[in-house]
C-alpha atoms as an extended CHARMM CRD file, in Angstrom:
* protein
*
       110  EXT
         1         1  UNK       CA            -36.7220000000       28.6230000000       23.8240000000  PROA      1               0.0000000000
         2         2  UNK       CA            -36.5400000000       25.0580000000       22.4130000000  PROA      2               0.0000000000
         3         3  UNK       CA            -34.0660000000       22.6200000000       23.8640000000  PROA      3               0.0000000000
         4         4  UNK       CA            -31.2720000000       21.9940000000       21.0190000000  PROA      4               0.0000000000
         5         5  UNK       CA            -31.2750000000       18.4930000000       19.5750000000  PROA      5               0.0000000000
         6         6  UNK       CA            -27.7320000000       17.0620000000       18.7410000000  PROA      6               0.0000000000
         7         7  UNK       CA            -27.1400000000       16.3050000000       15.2230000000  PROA      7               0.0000000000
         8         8  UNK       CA            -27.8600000000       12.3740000000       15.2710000000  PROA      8               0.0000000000
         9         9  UNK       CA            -28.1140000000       11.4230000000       11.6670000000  PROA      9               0.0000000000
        10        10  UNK       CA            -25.6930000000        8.3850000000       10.9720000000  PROA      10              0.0000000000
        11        11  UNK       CA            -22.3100000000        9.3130000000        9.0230000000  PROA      11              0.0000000000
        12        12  UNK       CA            -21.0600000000        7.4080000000        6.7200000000  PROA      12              0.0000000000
        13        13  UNK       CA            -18.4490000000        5.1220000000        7.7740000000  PROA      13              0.0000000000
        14        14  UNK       CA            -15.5510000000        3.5390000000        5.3110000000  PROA      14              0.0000000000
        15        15  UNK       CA            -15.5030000000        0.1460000000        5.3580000000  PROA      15              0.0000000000
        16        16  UNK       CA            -12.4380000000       -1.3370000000        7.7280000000  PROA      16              0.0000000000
        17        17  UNK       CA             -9.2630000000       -1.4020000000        6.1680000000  PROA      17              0.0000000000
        18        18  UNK       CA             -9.2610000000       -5.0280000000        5.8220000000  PROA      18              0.0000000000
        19        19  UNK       CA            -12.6520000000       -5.2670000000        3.7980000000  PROA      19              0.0000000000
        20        20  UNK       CA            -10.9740000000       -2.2570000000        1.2820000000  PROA      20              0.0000000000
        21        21  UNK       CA             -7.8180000000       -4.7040000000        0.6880000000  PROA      21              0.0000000000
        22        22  UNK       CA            -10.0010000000       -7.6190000000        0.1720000000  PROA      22              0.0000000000
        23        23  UNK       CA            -12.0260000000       -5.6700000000       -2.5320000000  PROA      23              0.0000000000
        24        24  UNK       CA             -8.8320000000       -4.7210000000       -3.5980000000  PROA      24              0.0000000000
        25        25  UNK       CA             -7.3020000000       -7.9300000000       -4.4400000000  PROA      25              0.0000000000
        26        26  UNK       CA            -10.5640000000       -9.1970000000       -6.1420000000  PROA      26              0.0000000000
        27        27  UNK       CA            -10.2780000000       -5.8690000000       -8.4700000000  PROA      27              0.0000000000
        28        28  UNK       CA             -7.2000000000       -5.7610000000       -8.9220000000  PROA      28              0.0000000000
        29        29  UNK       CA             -5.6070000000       -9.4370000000       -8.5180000000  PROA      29              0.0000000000
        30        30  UNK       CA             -2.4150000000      -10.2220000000       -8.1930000000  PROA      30              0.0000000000
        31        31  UNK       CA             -1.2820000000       -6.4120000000       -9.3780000000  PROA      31              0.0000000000
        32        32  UNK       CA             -2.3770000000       -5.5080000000       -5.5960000000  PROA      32              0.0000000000
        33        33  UNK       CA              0.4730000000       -8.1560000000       -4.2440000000  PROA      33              0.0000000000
        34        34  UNK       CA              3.3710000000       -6.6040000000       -6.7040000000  PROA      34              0.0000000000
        35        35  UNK       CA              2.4830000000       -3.1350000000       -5.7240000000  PROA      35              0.0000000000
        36        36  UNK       CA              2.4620000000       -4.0270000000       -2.3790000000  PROA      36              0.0000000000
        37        37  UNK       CA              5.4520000000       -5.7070000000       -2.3150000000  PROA      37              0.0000000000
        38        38  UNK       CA              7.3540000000       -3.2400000000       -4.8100000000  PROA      38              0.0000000000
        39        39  UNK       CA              6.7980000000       -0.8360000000       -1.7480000000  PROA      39              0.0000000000
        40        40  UNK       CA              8.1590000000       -2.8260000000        0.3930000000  PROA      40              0.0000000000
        41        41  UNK       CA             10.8930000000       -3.8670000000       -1.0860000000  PROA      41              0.0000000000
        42        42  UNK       CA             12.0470000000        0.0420000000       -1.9760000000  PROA      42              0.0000000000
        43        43  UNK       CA             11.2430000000        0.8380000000        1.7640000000  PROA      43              0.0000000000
        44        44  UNK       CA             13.1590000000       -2.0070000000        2.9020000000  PROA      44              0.0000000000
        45        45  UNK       CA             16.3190000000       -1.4480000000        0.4710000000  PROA      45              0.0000000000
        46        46  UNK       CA             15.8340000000        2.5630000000        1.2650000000  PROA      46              0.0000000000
        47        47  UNK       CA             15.9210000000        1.8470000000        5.5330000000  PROA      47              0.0000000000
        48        48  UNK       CA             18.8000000000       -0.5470000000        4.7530000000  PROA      48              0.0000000000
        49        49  UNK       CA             21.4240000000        2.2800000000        2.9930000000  PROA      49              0.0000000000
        50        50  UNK       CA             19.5770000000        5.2680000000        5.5250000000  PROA      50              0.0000000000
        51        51  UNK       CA             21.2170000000        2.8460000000        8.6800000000  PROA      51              0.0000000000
        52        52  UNK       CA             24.0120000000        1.9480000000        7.1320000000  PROA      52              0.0000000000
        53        53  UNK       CA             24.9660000000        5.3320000000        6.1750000000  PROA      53              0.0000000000
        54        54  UNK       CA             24.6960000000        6.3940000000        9.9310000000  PROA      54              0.0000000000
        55        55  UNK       CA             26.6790000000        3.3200000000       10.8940000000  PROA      55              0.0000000000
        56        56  UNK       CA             30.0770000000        2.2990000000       10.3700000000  PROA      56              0.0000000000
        57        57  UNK       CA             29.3320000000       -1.9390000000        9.9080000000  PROA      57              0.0000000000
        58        58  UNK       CA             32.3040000000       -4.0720000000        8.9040000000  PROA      58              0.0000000000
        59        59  UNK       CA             30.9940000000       -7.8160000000       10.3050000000  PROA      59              0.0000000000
        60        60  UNK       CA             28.6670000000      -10.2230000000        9.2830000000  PROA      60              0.0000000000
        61        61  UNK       CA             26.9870000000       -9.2810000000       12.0680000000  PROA      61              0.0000000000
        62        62  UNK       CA             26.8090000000       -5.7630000000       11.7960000000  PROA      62              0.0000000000
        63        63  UNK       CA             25.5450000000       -6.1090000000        8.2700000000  PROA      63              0.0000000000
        64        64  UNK       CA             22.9480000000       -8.6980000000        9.5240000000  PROA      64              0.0000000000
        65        65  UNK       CA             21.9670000000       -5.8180000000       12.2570000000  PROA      65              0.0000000000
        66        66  UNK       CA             21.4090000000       -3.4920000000        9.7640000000  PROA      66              0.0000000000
        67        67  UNK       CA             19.1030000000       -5.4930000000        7.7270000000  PROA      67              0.0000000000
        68        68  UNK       CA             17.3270000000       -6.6660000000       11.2480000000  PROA      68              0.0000000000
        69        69  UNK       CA             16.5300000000       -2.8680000000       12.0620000000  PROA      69              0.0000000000
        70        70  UNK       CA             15.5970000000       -2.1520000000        8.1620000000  PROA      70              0.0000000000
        71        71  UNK       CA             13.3770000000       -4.9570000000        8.2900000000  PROA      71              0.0000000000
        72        72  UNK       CA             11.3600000000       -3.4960000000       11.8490000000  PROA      72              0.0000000000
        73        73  UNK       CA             11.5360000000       -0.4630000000       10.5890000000  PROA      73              0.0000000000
        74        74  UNK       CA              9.7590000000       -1.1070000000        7.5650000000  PROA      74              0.0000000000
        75        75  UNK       CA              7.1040000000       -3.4530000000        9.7860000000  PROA      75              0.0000000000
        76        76  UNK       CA              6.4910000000        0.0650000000       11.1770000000  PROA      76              0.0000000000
        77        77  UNK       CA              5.3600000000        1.3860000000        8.3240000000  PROA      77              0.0000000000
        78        78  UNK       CA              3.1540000000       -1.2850000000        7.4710000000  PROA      78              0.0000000000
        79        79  UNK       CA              0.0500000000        0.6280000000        7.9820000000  PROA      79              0.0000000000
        80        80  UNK       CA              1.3130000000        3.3770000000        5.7940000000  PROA      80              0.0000000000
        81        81  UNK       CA              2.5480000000        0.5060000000        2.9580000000  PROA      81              0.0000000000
        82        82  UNK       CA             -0.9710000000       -0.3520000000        3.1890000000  PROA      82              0.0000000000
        83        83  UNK       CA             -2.7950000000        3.0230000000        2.5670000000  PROA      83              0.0000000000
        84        84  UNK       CA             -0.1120000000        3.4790000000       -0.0070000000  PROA      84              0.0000000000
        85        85  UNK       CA             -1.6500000000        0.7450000000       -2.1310000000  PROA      85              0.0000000000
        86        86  UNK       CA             -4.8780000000        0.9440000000       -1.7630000000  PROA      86              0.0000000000
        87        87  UNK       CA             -4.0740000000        4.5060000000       -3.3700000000  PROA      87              0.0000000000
        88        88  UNK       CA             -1.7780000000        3.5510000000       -5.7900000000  PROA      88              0.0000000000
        89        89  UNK       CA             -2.5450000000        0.1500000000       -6.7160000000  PROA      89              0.0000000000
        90        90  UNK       CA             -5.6530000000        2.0060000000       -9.2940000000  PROA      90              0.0000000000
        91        91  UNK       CA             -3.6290000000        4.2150000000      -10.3580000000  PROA      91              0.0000000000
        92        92  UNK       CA             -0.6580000000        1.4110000000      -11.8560000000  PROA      92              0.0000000000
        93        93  UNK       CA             -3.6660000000       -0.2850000000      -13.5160000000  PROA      93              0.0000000000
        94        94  UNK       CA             -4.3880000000        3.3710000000      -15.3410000000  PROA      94              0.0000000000
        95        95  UNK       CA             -0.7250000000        3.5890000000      -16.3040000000  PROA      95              0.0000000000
        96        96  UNK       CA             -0.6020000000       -0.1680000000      -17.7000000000  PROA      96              0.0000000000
        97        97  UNK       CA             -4.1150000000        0.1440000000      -19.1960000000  PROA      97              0.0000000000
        98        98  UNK       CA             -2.7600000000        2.9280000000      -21.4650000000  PROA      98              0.0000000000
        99        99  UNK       CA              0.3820000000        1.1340000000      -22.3090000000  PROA      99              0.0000000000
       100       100  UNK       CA             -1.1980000000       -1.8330000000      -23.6010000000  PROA      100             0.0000000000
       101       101  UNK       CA             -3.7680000000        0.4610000000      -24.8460000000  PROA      101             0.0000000000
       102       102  UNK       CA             -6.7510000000       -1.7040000000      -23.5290000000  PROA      102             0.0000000000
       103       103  UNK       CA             -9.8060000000       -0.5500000000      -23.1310000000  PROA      103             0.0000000000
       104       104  UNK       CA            -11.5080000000       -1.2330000000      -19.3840000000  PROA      104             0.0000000000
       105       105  UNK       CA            -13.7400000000       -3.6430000000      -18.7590000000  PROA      105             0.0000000000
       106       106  UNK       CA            -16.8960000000       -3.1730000000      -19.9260000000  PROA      106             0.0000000000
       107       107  UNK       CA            -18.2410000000       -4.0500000000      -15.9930000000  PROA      107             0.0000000000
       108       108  UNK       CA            -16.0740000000       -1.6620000000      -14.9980000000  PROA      108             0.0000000000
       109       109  UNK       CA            -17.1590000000        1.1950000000      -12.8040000000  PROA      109             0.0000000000
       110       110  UNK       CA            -17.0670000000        5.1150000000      -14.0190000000  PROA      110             0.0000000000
């Protein structure tokens, strides 16, 4: 009986997430930066009226407060926000493409 040999052949790794957003933003441009920042704004506005519907805020402070912990909150998701464009950010260009009815670049890949 032959000793077994692990399974040693290299796997293939992604690229760290901060090498896909770079390739990302010279793809894509600046239609990276307003999907990114479309998702944060909607997770921002949608943390904002979740805590404020749980709280009963009548100061300037309080409303400040509720902005400050809409504001961390959505910092926690900014891993997530992330991931969510890299995903989607393609997928706008699609959408727009077929508005303006452009075809893709001819350098594009299939």
């Amino acid at each position: 009986m032959s000793p077994s040999t692990p399974n040693t052949a290299p796997s293939p790794n992604k690229p760290p997430l901060k090498d896909r957003l770079k390739q990302l933003m010279v793809e894509y441009g600046s239609l990276a930066l307003w999907v990114y920042f479309g998702i944060f704004a909607i997770v921002l506005v949608g943390f904002a009226i979740a805590i404020r519907f749980g709280m009963n805020v009548e100061s300037a402070a309080g409303t400040a407060g509720v902005w400050g912990a809409a504001w961390l909150s959505t910092k926690l998701t900014q891993p997530l926000r992330i991931l969510a464009t890299l995903a989607l950010t393609p997928l706008v260009m699609q959408v727009l493409r077929r508005i303006k009815r452009q075809p893709p670049p001819r350098d594009a890949r299939p």
